[in-house]
Coordinates of C-alpha atoms in Angstrom, one line a residue:
X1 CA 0.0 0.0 0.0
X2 CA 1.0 3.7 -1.1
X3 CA -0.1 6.2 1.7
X4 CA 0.1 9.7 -0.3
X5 CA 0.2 13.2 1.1
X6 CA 0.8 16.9 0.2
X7 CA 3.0 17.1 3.3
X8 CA 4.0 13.5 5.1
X9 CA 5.3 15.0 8.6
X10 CA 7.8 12.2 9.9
X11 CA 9.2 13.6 13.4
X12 CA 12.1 12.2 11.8
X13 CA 14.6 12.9 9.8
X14 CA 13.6 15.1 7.2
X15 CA 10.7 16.1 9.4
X16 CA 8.9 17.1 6.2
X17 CA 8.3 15.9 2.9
X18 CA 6.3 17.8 0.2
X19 CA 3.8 15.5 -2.1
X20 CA 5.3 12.4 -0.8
X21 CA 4.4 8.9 0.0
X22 CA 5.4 6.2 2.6
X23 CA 5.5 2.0 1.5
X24 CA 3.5 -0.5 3.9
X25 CA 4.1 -3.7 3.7
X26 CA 2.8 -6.1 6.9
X27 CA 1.9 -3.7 8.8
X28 CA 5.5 -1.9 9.0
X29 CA 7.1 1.3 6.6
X30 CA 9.3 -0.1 4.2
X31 CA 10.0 2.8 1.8
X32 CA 9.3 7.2 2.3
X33 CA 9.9 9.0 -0.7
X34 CA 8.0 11.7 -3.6
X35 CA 5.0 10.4 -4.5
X36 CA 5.9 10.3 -7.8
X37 CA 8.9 8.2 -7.7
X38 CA 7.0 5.7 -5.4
X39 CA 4.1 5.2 -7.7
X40 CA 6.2 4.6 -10.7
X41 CA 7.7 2.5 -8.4
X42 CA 4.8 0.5 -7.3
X43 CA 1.9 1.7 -10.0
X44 CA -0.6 -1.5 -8.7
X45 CA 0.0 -1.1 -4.9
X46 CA -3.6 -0.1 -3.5
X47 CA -3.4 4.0 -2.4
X48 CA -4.8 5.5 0.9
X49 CA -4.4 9.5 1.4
X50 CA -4.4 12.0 -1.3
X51 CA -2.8 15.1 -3.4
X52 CA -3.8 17.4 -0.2
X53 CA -3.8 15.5 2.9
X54 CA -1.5 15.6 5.5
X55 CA -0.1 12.5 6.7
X56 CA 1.1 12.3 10.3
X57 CA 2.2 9.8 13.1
X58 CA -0.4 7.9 15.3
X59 CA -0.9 10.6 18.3
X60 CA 0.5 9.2 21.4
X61 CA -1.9 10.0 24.5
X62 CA 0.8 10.5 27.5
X63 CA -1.5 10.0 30.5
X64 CA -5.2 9.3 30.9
X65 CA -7.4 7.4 33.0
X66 CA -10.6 5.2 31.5
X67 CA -12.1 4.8 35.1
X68 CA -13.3 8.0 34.6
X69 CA -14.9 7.7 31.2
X70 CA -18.5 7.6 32.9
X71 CA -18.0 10.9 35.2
X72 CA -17.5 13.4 32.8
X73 CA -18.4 17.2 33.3
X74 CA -19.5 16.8 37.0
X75 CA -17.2 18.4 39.6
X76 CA -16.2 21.4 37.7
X77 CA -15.9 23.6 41.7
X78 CA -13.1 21.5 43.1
X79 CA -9.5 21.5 43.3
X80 CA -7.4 18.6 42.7
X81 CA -7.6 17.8 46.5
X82 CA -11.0 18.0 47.0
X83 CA -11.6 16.4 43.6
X84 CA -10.5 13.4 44.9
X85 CA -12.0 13.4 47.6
X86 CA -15.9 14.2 46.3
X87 CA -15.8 12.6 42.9
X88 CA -12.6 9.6 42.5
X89 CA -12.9 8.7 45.6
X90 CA -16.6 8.0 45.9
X91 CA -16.3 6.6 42.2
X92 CA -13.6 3.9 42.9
X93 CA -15.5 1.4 45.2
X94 CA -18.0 0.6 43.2
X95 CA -16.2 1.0 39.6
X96 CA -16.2 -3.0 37.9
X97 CA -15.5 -4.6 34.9
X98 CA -18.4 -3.6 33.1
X99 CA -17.7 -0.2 33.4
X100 CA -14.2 -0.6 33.0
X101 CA -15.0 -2.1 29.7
X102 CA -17.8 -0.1 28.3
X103 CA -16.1 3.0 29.4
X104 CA -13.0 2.0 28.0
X105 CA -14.5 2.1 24.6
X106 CA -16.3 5.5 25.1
X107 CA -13.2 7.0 25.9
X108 CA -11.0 4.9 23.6
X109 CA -13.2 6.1 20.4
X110 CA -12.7 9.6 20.9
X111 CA -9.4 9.6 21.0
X112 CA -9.1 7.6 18.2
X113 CA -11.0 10.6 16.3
X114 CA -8.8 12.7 17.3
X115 CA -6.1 10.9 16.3
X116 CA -4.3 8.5 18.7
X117 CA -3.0 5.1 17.8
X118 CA -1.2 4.6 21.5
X119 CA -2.5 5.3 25.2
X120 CA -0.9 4.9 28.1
X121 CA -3.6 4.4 30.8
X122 CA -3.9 4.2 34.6
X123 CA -7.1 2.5 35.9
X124 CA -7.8 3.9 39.4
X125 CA -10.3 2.4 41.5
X126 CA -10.5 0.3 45.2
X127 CA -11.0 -3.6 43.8
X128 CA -13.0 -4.2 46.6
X129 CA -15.0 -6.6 44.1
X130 CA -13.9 -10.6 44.2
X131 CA -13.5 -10.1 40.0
X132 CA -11.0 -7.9 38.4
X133 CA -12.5 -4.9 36.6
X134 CA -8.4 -3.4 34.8
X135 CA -8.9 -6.4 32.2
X136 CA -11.8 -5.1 31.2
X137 CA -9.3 -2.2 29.9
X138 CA -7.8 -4.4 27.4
X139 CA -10.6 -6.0 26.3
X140 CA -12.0 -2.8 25.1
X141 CA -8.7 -1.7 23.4
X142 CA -8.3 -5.1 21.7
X143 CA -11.7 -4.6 19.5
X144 CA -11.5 -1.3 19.0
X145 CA -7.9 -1.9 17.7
X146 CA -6.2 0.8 20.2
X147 CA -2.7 0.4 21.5
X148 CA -2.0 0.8 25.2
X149 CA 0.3 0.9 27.7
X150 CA -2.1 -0.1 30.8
X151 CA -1.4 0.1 34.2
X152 CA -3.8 -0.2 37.4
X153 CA -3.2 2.8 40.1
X154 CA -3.1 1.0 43.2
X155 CA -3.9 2.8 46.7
X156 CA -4.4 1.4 50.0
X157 CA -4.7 4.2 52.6
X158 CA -8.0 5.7 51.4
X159 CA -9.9 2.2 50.9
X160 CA -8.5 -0.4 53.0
X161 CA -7.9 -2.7 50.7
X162 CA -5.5 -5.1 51.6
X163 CA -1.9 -5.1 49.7
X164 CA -2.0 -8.9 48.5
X165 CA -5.4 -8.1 46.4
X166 CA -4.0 -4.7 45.3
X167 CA -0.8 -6.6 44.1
X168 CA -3.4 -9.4 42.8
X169 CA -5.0 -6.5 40.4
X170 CA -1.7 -5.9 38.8
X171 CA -1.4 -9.6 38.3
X172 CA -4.6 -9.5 36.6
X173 CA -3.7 -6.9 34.5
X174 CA -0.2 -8.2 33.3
X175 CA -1.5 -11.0 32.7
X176 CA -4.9 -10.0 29.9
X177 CA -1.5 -7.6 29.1
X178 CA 0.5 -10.6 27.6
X179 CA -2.2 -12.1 26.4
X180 CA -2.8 -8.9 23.7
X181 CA -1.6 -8.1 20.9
X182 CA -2.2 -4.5 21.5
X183 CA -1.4 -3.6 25.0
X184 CA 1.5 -3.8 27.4
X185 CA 1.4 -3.8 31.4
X186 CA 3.4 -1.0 33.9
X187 CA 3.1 -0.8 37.3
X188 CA 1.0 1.8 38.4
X189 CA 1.5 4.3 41.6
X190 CA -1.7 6.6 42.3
X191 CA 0.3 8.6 44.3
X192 CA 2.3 8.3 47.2
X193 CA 0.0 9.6 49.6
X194 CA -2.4 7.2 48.9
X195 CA 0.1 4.2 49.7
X196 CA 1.0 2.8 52.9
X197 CA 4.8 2.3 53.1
X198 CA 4.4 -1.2 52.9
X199 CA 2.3 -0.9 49.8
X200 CA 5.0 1.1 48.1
X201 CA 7.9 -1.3 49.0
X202 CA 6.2 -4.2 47.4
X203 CA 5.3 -2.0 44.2
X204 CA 9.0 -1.5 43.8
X205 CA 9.6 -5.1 44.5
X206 CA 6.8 -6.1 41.8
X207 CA 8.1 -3.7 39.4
X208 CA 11.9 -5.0 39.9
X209 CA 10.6 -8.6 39.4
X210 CA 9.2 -8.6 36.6
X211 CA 10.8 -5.9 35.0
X212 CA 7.8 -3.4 34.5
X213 CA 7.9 0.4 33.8
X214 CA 6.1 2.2 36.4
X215 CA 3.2 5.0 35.9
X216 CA 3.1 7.4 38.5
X217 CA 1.3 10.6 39.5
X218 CA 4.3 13.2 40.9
X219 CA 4.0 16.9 42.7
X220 CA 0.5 17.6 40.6
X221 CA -0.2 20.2 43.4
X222 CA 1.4 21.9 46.3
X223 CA -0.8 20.3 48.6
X224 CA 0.9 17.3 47.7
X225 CA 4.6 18.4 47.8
X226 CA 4.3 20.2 51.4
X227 CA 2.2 16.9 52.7
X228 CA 5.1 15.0 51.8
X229 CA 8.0 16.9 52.9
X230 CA 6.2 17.1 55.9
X231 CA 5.9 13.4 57.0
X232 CA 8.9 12.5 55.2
X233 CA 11.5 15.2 55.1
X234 CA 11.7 15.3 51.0
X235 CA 9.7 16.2 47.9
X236 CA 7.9 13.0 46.3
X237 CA 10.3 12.7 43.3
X238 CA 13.2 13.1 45.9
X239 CA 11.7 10.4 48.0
X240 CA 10.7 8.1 45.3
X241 CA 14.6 8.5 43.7
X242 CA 15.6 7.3 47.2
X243 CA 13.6 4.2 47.7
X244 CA 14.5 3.1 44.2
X245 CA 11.3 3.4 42.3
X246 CA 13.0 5.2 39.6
X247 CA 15.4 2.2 38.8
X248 CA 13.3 0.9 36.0
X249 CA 12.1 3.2 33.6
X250 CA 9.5 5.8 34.6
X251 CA 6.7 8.2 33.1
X252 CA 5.4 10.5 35.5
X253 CA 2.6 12.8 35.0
X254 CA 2.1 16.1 35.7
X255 CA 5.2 17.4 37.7
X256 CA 3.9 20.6 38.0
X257 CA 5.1 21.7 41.5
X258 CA 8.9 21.2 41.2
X259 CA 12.2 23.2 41.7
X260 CA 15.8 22.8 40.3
X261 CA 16.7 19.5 42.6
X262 CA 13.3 17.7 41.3
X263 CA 14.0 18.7 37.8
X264 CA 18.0 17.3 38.2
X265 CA 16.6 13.9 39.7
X266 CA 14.4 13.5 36.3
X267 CA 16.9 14.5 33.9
X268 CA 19.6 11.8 35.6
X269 CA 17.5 9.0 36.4
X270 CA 15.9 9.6 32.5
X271 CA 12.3 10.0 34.6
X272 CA 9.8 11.2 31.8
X273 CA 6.9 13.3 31.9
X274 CA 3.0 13.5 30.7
X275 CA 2.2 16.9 30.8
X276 CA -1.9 17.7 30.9
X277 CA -2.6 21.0 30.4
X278 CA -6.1 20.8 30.1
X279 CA -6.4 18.9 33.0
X280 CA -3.7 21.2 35.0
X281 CA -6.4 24.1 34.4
X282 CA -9.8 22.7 34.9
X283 CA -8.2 21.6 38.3
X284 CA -6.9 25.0 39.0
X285 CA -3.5 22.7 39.7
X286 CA -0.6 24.8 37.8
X287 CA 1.8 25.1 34.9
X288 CA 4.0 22.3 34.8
X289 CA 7.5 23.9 33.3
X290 CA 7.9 22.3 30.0
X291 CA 10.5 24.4 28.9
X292 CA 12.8 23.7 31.6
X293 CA 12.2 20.0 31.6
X294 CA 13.1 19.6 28.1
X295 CA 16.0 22.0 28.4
X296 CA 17.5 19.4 31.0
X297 CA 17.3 16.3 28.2
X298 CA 13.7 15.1 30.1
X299 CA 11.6 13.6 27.5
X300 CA 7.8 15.1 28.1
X301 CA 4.9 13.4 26.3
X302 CA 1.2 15.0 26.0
X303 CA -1.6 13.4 28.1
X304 CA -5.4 13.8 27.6
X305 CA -6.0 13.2 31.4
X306 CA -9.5 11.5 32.7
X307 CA -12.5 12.0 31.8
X308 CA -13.2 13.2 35.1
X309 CA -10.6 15.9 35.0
X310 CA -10.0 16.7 31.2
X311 CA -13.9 16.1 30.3
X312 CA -13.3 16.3 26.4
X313 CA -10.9 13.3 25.5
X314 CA -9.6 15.3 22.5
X315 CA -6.1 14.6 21.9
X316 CA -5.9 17.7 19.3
X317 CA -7.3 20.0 21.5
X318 CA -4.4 19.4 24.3
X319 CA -1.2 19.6 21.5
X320 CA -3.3 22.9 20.7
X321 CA -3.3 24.2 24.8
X322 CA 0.3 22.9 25.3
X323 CA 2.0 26.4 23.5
X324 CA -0.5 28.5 24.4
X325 CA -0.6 27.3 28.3
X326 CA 3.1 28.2 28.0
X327 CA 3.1 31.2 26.4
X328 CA -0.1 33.0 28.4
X329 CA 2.8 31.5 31.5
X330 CA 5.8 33.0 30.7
X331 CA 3.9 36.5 28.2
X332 CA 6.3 35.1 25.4
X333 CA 5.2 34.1 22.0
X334 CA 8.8 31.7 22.0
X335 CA 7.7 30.0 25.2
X336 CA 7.0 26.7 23.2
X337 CA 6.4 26.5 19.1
X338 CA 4.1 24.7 17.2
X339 CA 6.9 22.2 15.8
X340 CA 8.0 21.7 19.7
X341 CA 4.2 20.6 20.5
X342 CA 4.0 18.2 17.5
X343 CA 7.0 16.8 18.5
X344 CA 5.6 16.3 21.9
X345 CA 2.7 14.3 20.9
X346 CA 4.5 11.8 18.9
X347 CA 8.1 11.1 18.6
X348 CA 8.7 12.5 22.5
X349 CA 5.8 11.2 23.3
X350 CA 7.2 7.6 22.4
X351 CA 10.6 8.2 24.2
X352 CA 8.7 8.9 27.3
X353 CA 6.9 5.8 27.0
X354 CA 10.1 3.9 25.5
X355 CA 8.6 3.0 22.5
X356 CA 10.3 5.0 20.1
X357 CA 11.9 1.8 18.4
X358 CA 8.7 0.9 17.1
X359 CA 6.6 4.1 17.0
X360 CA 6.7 7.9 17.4
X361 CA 7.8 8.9 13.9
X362 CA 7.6 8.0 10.2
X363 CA 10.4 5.9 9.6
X364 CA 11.6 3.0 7.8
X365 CA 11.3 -0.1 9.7
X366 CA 8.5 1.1 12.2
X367 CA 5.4 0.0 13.0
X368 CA 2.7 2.0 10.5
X369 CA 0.7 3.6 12.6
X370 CA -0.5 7.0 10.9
X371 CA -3.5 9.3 10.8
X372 CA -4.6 10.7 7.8
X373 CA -5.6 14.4 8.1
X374 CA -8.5 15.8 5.0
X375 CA -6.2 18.7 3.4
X376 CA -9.7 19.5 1.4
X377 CA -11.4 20.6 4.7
X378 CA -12.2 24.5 4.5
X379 CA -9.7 24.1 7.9
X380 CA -6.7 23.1 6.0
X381 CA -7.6 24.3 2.8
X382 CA -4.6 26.8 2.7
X383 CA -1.0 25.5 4.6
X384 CA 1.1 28.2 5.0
X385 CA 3.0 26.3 7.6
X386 CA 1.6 22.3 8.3
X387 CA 2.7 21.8 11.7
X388 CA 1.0 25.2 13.1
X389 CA -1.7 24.1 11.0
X390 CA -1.7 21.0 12.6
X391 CA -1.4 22.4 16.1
X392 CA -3.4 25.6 15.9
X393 CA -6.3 24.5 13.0
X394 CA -7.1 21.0 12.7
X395 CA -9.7 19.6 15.3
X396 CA -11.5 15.9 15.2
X397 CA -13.7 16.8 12.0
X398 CA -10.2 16.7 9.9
X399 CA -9.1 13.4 11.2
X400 CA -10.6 11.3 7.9
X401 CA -8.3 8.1 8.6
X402 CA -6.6 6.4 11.7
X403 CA -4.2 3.1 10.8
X404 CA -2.7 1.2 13.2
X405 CA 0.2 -1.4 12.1
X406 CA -1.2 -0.9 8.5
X407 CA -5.3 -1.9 9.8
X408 CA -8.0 1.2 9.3
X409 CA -9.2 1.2 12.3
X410 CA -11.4 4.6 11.6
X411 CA -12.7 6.0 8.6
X412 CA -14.7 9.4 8.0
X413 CA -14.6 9.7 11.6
X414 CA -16.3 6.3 12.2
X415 CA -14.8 3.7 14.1
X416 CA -14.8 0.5 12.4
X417 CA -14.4 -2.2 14.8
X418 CA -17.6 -1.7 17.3
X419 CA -20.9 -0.3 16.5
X420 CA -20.4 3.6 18.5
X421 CA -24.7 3.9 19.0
X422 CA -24.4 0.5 21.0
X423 CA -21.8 2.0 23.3
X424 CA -23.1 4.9 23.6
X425 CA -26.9 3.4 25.0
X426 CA -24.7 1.1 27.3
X427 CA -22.2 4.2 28.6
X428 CA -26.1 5.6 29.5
X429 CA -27.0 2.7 31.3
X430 CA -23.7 2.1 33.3
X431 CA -22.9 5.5 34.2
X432 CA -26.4 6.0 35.6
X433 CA -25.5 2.8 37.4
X434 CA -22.2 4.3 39.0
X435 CA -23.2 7.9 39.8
X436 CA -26.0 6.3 41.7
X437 CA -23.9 3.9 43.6
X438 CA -21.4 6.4 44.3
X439 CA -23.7 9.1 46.1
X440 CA -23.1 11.5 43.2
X441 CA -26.5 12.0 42.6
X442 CA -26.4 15.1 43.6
X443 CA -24.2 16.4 41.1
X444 CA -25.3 14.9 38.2
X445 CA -28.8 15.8 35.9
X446 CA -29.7 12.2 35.5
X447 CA -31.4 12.0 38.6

């Protein structure tokens, strides 16, 4: 197959080729060159994309949660702390499989409209429940055809669930993990103050043995950084570089609330981050410094969030807040470009996640995961620049085609795999379900 474009953007090297065309072959890139040369090439290879499209890497979603795909725009007056406490922590109880599933595919849709071919999830709820709901997760990702990077975020000191069925979830979910073509399994960390000390030691242990990444939420709020310094004398990345969790390879998300020693511990234990911008404002949380971070070699990915905290899972519109967030920060129009956010969303994206061998970029020899962007759209009808188009223009209507390893997995904005009114009347059903459980009547119109 011959995948043509007006512009192919690589986040490789060249970054940008002008009425060009990449080679598939099972499922990988084996050839990137002009159009022209690569039809005459190949004249009866079938053709996707066309004279004015723009042809991209799959978006790579940094950080997001599906347990929250049933609890969107509820809890708009809290803060991060009290967000927690009124909305995620009344939700997790009582979250299960079901929900885990159904919601998994609500959420996993819209970011495949918007783009993303690879998520990189953290499931947080109290698996108070005798079945598993996290492989519910990868169930849903497996049929709608949506690579992830899963993880379960594990937390004892709020619910009281004991540590040997918190460390049994992550079993359950590296397990339905290996058993996918699609996912892979980290371990995940809610955050520290939600672990009892004994719970973190054995998170480290489980990660060491069996030779996981870990997921982890670090210094979202100040709250957080002062509660910890408190009881334990150091910030959380500090204490988390001491006890070792950062001797397998780490993404954390957010690192908002962080000064020059936090930054130096990232940038020499190769600690990534998922920056939320979105999510960093609806919570009235902060600006994580993405500048500095990436000044100091740390590679920072783009995260959607939750549903509960970024209510729109729109991958577009977060590359699109990621400059502007920056530049409204620091009053500089060179805070952060629109080539530096691009980047971000794909080829750092996948060095945060350690999957850059395989993904991130246009490239020979990688996996052919690509979105197709409609250059005829009244949007892009006229590219000055493509990447500012890209990251300042395009929105979900432009996203006509998603691939992943060489499979259309959406088409004209319609997923192909699951029928989308079925999951919607079941999202209906469920969420009524869990907002009712949860005590959240209150809050929420469907009572």
């Amino acid at each position: 197959m011959l995948v043509r474009g007006k512009y192919i953007l690589t986040s490789a090297v060249p970054e940008e080729i002008r009425n060009g065309a990449l080679r598939i072959q099972n499922g990988i890139i084996t050839e990137i060159d002009e159009w022209a040369v690569l039809h005459s090439k190949f004249p009866d290879d079938q053709i996707a994309g066309g004279p004015n499209d723009i042809i991209i890497p799959g978006l790579i979603n940094a950080h997001g949660h599906f347990s929250e795909a049933l609890i969107t725009g509820i809890a708009e007056q809290y803060t991060l702390w009290e967000w927690i406490q009124e909305l995620v922590g009344r939700v997790g109880p009582v979250l299960d499989f079901d929900m885990a599933y159904v919601g998994t595919l609500l959420s996993g849709i819209q970011m495949l409209q918007s783009g993303v071919t690879l998520v990189n999830d953290m499931f947080v709820y109290d698996p108070i429940n005798t079945k598993s709901a996290t492989p519910g997760v990868v169930k849903a990702l497996e049929e709608i055809r949506l690579r992830g990077i899963v993880s379960f975020g594990a937390g004892d000191m709020r619910s009281g669930v004991s540590v040997q069925r918190l460390l049994k979830e992550h079993e359950s979910l590296a397990e339905a993990s290996e058993n996918s073509k699609l996912c892979n399994f980290s371990v995940g960390v809610a955050t520290l103050r939600v672990q009892s000390p004994k719970l973190f030691k054995e998170t480290i242990n489980f990660s060491k043995r069996g030779n996981f990444g870990v997921h982890i939420h670090l210094q979202e709020v100040r709250e957080e950084v002062t509660a910890v310094r408190n009881d334990l004398g150091l910030t959380p990345i500090q204490f988390c570089s001491q006890e070792g969790l950062f001797d397998n390879p780490t993404i954390a998300a957010h690192c908002v609330w962080i000064d020059s020693e936090d930054t130096r511990i990232l940038a020499d234990q190769s600690v990534s981050v998922a920056h939320n911008p979105i999510a960093n404002m609806i919570l009235a949380s902060g600006v994580c410094p993405v500048p500095e971070l990436r000044g100091m070699g740390v590679n920072v990915g783009i995260g959607i969030d939750g549903a509960g905290s970024n209510d729109s899972q729109d991958m577009l519109e977060s590359i699109k807040m990621t400059p502007l967030l920056q530049r409204v920060k620091r009053l500089q129009a060179t805070a952060l470009s629109a080539r530096d956010a691009f980047k971000m969303a794909t080829i750092e994206g996948a060095k945060a996640l350690g999957v850059n061998k395989e993904l991130g970029s246009l490239e020979v020899g990688k996996k052919a995961d690509f979105v197709v962007l409609n250059g005829n759209s009244p949007v892009l009808a006229n590219i000055h620049d493509p990447f500012q188009a890209i990251v300042y223009c395009a929105g979900k209507r432009e996203v006509r085609e998603v691939w992943v390893e060489g499979e259309i997995v959406l088409k004209d904005g319609d997923v192909l795999n699951v029928s989308l009114g079925e999951v919607v009347e079941r999202s209906r059903e469920l969420a009524l379900k869990l907002v009712e459980s949860a005590g959240l009547s209150k809050l929420s119109s469907l009572f």
